[in-house]
XYZ file of C-alpha atoms in Angstrom:
437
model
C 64.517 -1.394 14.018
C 64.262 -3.218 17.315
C 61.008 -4.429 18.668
C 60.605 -2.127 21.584
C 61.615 1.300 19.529
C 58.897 -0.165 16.921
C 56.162 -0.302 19.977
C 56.182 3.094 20.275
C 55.627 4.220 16.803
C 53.365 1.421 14.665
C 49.763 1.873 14.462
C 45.762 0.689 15.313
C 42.638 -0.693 13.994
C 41.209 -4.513 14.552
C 41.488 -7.796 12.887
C 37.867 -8.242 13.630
C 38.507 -11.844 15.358
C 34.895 -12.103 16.957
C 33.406 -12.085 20.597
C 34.053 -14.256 23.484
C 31.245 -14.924 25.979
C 30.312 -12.074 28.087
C 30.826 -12.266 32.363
C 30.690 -10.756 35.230
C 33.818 -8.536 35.934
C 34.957 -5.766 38.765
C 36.264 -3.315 35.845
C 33.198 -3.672 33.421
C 32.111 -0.980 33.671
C 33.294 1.632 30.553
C 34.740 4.542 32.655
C 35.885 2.066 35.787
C 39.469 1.505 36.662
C 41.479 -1.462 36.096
C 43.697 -2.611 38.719
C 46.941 -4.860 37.564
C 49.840 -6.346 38.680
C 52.941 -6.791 36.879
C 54.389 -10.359 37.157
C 58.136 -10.171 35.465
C 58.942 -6.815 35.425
C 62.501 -7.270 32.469
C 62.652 -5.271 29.606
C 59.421 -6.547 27.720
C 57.323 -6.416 31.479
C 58.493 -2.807 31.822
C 57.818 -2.356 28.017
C 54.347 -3.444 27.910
C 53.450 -1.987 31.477
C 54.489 1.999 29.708
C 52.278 1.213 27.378
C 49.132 0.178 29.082
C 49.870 3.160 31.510
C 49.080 5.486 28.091
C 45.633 3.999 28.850
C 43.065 6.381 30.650
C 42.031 3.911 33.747
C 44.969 2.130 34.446
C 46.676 1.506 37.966
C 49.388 -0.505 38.780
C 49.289 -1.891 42.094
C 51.797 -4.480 42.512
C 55.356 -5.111 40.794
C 56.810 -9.173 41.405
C 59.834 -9.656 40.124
C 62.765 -12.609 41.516
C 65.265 -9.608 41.154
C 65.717 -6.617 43.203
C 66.920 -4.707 40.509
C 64.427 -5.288 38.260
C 61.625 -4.336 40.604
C 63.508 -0.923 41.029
C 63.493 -0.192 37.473
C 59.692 -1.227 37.547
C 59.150 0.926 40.315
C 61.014 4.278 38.818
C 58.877 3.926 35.652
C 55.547 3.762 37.304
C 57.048 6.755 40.043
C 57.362 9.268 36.827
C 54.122 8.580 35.733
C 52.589 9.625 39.196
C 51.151 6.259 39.882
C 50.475 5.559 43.729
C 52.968 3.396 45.371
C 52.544 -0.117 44.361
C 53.601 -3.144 46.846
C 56.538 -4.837 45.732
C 56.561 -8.862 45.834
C 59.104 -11.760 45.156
C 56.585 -14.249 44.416
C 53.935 -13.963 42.005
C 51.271 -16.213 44.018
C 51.072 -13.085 46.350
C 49.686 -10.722 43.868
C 46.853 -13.324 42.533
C 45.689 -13.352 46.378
C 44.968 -9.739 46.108
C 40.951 -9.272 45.602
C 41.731 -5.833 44.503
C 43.628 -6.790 41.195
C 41.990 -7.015 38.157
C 44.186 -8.177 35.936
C 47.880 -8.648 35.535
C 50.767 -8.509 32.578
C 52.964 -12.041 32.556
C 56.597 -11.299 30.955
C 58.672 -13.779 32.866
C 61.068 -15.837 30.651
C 58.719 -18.586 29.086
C 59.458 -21.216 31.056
C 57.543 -19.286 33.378
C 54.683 -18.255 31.474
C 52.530 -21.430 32.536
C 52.325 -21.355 36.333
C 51.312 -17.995 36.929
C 49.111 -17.901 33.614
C 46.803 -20.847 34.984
C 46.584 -19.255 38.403
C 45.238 -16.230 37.523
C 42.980 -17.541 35.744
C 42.084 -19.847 38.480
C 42.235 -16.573 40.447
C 39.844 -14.708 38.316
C 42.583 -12.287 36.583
C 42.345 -11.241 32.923
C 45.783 -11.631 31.784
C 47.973 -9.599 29.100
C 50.595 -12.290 28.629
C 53.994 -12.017 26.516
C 54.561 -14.312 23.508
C 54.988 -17.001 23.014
C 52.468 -17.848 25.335
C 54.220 -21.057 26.495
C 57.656 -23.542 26.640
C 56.092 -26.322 25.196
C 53.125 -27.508 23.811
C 52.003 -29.419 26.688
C 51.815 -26.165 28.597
C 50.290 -24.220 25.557
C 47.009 -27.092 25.707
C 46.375 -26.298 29.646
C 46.986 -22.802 29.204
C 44.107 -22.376 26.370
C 42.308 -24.812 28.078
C 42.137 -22.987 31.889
C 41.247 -19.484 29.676
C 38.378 -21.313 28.627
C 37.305 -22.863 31.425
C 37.337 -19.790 33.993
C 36.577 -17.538 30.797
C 39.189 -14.882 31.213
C 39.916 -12.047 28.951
C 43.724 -12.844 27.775
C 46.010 -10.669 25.317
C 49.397 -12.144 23.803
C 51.702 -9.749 23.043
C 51.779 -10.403 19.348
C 51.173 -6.745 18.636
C 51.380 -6.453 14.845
C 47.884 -7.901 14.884
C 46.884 -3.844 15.923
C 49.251 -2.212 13.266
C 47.017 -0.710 10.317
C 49.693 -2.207 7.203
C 50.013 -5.318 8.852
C 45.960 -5.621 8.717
C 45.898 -4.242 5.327
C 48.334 -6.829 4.121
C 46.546 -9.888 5.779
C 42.835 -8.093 4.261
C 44.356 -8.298 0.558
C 45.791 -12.062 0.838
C 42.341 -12.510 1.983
C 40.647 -10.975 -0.862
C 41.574 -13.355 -3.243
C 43.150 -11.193 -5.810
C 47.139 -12.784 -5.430
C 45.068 -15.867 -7.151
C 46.396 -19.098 -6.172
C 49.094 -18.528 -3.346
C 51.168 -22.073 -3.290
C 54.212 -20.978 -1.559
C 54.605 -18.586 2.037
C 57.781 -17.868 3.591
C 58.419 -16.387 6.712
C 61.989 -15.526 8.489
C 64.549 -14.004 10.307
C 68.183 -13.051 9.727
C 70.841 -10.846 10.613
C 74.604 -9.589 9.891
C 77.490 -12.074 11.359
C 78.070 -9.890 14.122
C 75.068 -8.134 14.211
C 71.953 -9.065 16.689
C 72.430 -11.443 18.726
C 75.869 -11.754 18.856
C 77.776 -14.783 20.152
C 78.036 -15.014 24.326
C 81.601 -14.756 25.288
C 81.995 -17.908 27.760
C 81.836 -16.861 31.859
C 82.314 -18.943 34.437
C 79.234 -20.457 36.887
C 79.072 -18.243 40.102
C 77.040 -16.962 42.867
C 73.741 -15.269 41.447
C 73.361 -11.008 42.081
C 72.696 -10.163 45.078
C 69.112 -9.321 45.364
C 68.666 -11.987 42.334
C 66.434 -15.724 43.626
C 67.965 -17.610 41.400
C 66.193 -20.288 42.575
C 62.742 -18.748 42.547
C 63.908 -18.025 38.745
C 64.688 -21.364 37.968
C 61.435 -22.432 38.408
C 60.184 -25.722 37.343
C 63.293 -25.769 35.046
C 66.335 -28.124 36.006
C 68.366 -27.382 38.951
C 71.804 -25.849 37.718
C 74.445 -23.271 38.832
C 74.133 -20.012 37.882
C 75.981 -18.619 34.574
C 74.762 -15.325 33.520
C 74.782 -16.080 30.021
C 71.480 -18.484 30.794
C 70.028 -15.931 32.812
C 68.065 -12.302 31.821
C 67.409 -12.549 27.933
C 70.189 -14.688 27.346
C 67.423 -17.956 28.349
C 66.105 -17.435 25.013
C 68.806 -19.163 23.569
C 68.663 -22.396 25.794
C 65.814 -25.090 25.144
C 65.461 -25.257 29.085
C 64.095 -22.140 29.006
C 62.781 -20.830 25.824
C 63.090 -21.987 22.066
C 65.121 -19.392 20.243
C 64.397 -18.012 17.395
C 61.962 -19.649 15.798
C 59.781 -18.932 18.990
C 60.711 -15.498 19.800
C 60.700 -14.041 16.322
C 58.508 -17.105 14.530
C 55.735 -16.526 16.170
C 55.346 -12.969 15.041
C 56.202 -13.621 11.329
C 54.123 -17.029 11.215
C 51.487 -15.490 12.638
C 50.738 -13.217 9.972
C 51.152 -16.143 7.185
C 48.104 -18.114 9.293
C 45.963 -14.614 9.502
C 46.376 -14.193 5.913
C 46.167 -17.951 4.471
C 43.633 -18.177 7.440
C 45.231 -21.944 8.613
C 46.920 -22.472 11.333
C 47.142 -26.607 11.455
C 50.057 -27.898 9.434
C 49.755 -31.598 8.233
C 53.433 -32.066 8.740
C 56.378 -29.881 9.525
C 59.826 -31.196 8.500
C 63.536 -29.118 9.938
C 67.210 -29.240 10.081
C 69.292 -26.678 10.958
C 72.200 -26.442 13.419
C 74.624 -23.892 15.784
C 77.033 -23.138 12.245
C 77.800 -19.281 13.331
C 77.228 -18.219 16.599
C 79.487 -20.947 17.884
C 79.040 -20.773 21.670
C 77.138 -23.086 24.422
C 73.905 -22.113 23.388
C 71.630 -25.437 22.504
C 69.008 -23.591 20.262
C 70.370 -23.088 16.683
C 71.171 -20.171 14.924
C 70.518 -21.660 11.354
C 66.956 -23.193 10.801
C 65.292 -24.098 7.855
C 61.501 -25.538 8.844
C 59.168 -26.761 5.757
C 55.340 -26.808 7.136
C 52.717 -28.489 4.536
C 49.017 -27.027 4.786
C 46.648 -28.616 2.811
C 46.952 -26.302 0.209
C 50.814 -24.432 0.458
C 53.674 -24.645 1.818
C 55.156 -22.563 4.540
C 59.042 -22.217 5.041
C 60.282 -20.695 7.801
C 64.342 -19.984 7.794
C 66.803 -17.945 10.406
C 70.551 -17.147 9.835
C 73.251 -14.949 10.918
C 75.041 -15.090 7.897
C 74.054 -11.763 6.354
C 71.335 -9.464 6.757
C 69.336 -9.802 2.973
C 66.358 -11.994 3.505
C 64.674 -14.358 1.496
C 64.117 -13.399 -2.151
C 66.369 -10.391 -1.178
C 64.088 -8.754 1.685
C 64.626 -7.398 4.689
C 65.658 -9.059 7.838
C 62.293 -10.112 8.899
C 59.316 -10.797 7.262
C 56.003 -12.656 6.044
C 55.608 -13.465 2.289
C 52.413 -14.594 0.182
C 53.330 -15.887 -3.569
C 50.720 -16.292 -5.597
C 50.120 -16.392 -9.486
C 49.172 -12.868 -9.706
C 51.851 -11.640 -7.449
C 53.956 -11.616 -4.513
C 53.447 -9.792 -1.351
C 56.521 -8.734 0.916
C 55.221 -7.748 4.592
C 57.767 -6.678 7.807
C 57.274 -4.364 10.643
C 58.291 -1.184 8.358
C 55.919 -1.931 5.646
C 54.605 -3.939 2.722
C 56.008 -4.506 -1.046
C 53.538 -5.847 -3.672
C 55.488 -7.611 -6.904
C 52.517 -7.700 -9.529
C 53.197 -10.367 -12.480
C 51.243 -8.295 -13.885
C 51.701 -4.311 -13.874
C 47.622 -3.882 -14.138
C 47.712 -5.389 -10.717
C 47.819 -2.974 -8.581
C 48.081 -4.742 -5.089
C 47.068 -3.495 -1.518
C 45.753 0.483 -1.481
C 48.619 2.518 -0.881
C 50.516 2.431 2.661
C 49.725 4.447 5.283
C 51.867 5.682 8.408
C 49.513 5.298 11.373
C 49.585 6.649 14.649
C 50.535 4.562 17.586
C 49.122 0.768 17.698
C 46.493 0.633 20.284
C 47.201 -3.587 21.401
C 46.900 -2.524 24.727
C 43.872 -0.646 24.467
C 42.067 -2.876 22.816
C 43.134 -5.603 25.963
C 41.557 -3.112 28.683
C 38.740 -1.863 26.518
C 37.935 -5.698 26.813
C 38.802 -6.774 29.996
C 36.004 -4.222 30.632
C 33.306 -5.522 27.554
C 34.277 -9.027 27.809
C 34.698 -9.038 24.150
C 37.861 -11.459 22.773
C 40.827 -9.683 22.115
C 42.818 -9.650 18.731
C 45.435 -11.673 19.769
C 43.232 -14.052 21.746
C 44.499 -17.125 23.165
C 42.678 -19.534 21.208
C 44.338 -18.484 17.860
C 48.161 -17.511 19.803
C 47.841 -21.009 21.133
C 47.888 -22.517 17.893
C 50.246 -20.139 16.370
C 52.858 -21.085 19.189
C 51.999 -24.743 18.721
C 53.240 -24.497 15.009
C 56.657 -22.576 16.473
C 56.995 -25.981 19.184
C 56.545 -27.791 16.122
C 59.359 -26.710 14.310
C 61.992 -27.095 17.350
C 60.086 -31.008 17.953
C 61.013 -31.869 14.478
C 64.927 -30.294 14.843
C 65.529 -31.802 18.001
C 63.923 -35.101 17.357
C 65.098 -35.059 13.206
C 61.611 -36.512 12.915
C 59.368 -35.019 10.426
C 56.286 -34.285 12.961
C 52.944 -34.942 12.083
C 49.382 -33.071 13.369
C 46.165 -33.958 14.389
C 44.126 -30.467 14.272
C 41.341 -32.006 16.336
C 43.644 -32.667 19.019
C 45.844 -30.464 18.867
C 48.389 -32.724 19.553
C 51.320 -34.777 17.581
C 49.450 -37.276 14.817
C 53.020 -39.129 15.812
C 53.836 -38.459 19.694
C 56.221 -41.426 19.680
C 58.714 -39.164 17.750
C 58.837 -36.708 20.414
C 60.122 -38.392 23.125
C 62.362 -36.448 25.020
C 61.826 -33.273 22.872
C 61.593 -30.439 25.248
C 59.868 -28.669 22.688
C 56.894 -31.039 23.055
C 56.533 -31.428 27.270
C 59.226 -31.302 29.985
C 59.257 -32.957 33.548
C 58.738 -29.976 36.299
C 61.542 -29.329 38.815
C 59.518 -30.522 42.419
C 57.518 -28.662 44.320
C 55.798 -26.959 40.596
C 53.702 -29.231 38.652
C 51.637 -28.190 35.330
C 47.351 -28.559 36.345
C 46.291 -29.265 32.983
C 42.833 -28.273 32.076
C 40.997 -29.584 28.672
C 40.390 -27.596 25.876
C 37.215 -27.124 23.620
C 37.839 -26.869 20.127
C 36.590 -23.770 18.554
């Protein structure tokens, strides 16, 4: 099941994560519209902006996109669903002028998450923004710490936090009825052949027409164009993303930290290398990660070898072992593996209508109450994902300091892109401190 069939059909309820401080905003008000403007409009902006258009209230005035062709896509989307006309923009700093705008959906590719992210906030925008939230951790520190300090309503776009058996799941860990849980795992695999496959080489060229290449570059090093670094192939190359372990780690990790409720590793060890998708990609397609908590261990592993995860599961997933039993979670459901058969595990699954995660963002963009997936907690959960690729590229185990949040050992990540980058002139990274919760 791919993640963007799966938005449509997964399911609701909170997490009960707690309030943020209540302000002053345009769309407080219960029954007022929201204004927004979409900044990336690819296949996860266009994804995310049909689903907050299910929500009574919701206008989009403004689509920015570097490519032409994305903005028409954009465009035909929000034409079927009989929104008015939006204005159409090539540069995002544009839409944050716009008094009129309320709030605005970030899903450029993540090297581009940070720029626009800390302007709107400096611009007074509440901000649904895709995960991970940033490149590196550098980025991830100013990011939290500008939401805090001009107090804006974000939403990551780690939706399983609003899907009812993913909740369920994370409530029973909590409970305390697994007993002692030592050991988590969390990972992702596929089928040699299967998703993603390997990039045939193609030669560097002229860009699309309609495509600012250079505009989509970004603060990220100047080189020619190659469509196999460009649209969702930048996942794969450290310049501009993390691979796996950021785009699919921070989902499953996520739900290991909600349900052992820790989120600051002492020390993460990796290895792991490019062993099957042999191509110029510089992220690796085999990773094995080994996080120590105070009290567990947390292994996080991706392969393309076959499509049986660990301990036999499927090809993604969270697990909790404990002494009483092992629980098996993924986007389809959970699996509970009593060692005893008196245990009978989590109440009985449940199919649920669809998940409400962008709801719950403009229900409170409009209370000012802190979303489930609020950027304090997403912060740290894409921290531990940077974490991972720090220790790989530097073959350094890393070490933490929770209060912080920062490298116990920052001499090991020199040069690890992972950990901060230099910014391509004229963009530079404001950085903003951040209060610990």
């Amino acid at each position: 099941m791919t993640r963007r069939s799966f938005l449509t059909r997964t399911s609701t309820a909170a997490l009960g994560l707690g309030l943020s401080a209540r302000v002053m905003s345009r769309a407080q008000g219960a029954n007022e519209k929201v204004v927004m403007g979409i900044i990336g409009a690819g296949g996860m902006g266009r994804s995310n902006m049909s689903g907050l258009l299910k929500v009574p209230g919701v206008e989009f005035a403004a689509v920015c996109d570097v490519d032409k062709a994305q903005q028409d896509k954009a465009l035909e989307i929000l034409k079927k669903a009989g929104q008015p006309d939006p204005k159409v923009y090539g540069d995002f700093r544009e839409v944050l002028d716009r008094k009129d705008i309320d709030a605005v959906l970030i899903a450029t590719p993540d090297h581009w998450h940070a720029i626009p992210f800390i302007a709107a906030c400096e611009a007074g925008k509440d901000i649904y923004c895709e995960k991970p939230i940033s490149h590196d951790i550098m980025e991830a520190k100013s990011m939290l710490g500008a939401a805090q300090h001009f107090k804006r309503v974000i939403q990551i776009g780690t939706w399983q936090r609003s899907v009812k058996h993913f909740q369920t799941a994370i409530d029973f860990v909590r409970s305390g009825e697994m007993g002692t849980i030592a050991v988590c795992r969390a990972w992702f695999v596929s089928a040699f052949g299967g998703w993603p496959k390997p990039m045939e080489p193609k030669p560097d060229g002229p860009a699309p027409e309609g495509f600012n290449y250079d505009m989509w570059l970004g603060p990220a090093p100047k080189r020619p164009y190659n469509p196999n670094r460009s649209h969702w192939n930048w996942r794969w190359f450290y310049d501009y993303g993390g691979g796996l372990v950021t785009d699919w780690g921070v989902h499953m990790m996520d739900i290991v930290f909600l349900g052992m409720q820790q989120s600051d590793p002492l020390s993460v060890a990796c290895d792991g290398g490019i062993y099957a998708l042999k191509d110029d990609r510089d992220t690796p397609d085999t990773m094995q990660a080994i996080y120590r908590f105070p009290n567990f261990l947390m292994n996080w592993e991706t392969r393309f070898t076959n499509g049986r995860g660990l301990d036999g599961g499927r090809t993604h997933g969270a697990e909790f072992i404990g002494t009483k039993g092992t629980l098996v979670v993924d986007r389809t459901d959970y699996q509970w593996f009593p060692e005893n058969k008196d245990n009978p595990g989590p109440k009985a699954f449940e199919k649920s209508p669809p998940h409400d995660h962008w709801q719950n963002f403009i229900d409170c963009v409009k209370t000012r109450e802190k979303p489930r997936s609020d950027i304090y907690s997403m912060a740290k959960t894409t921290m531990c994902c940077h974490l991972a690729n720090i220790a790989y590229q530097s073959g350094k185990t890393v070490e933490w300091n929770a209060k912080k949040l920062d490298l116990a050992n920052p001499q090991v990540a020199h040069g690890c892109k992972s950990y901060s980058r230099p910014y391509r002139a004229p963009w530079k990274l404001k950085q903003y401190p951040v209060t610990l919760a």
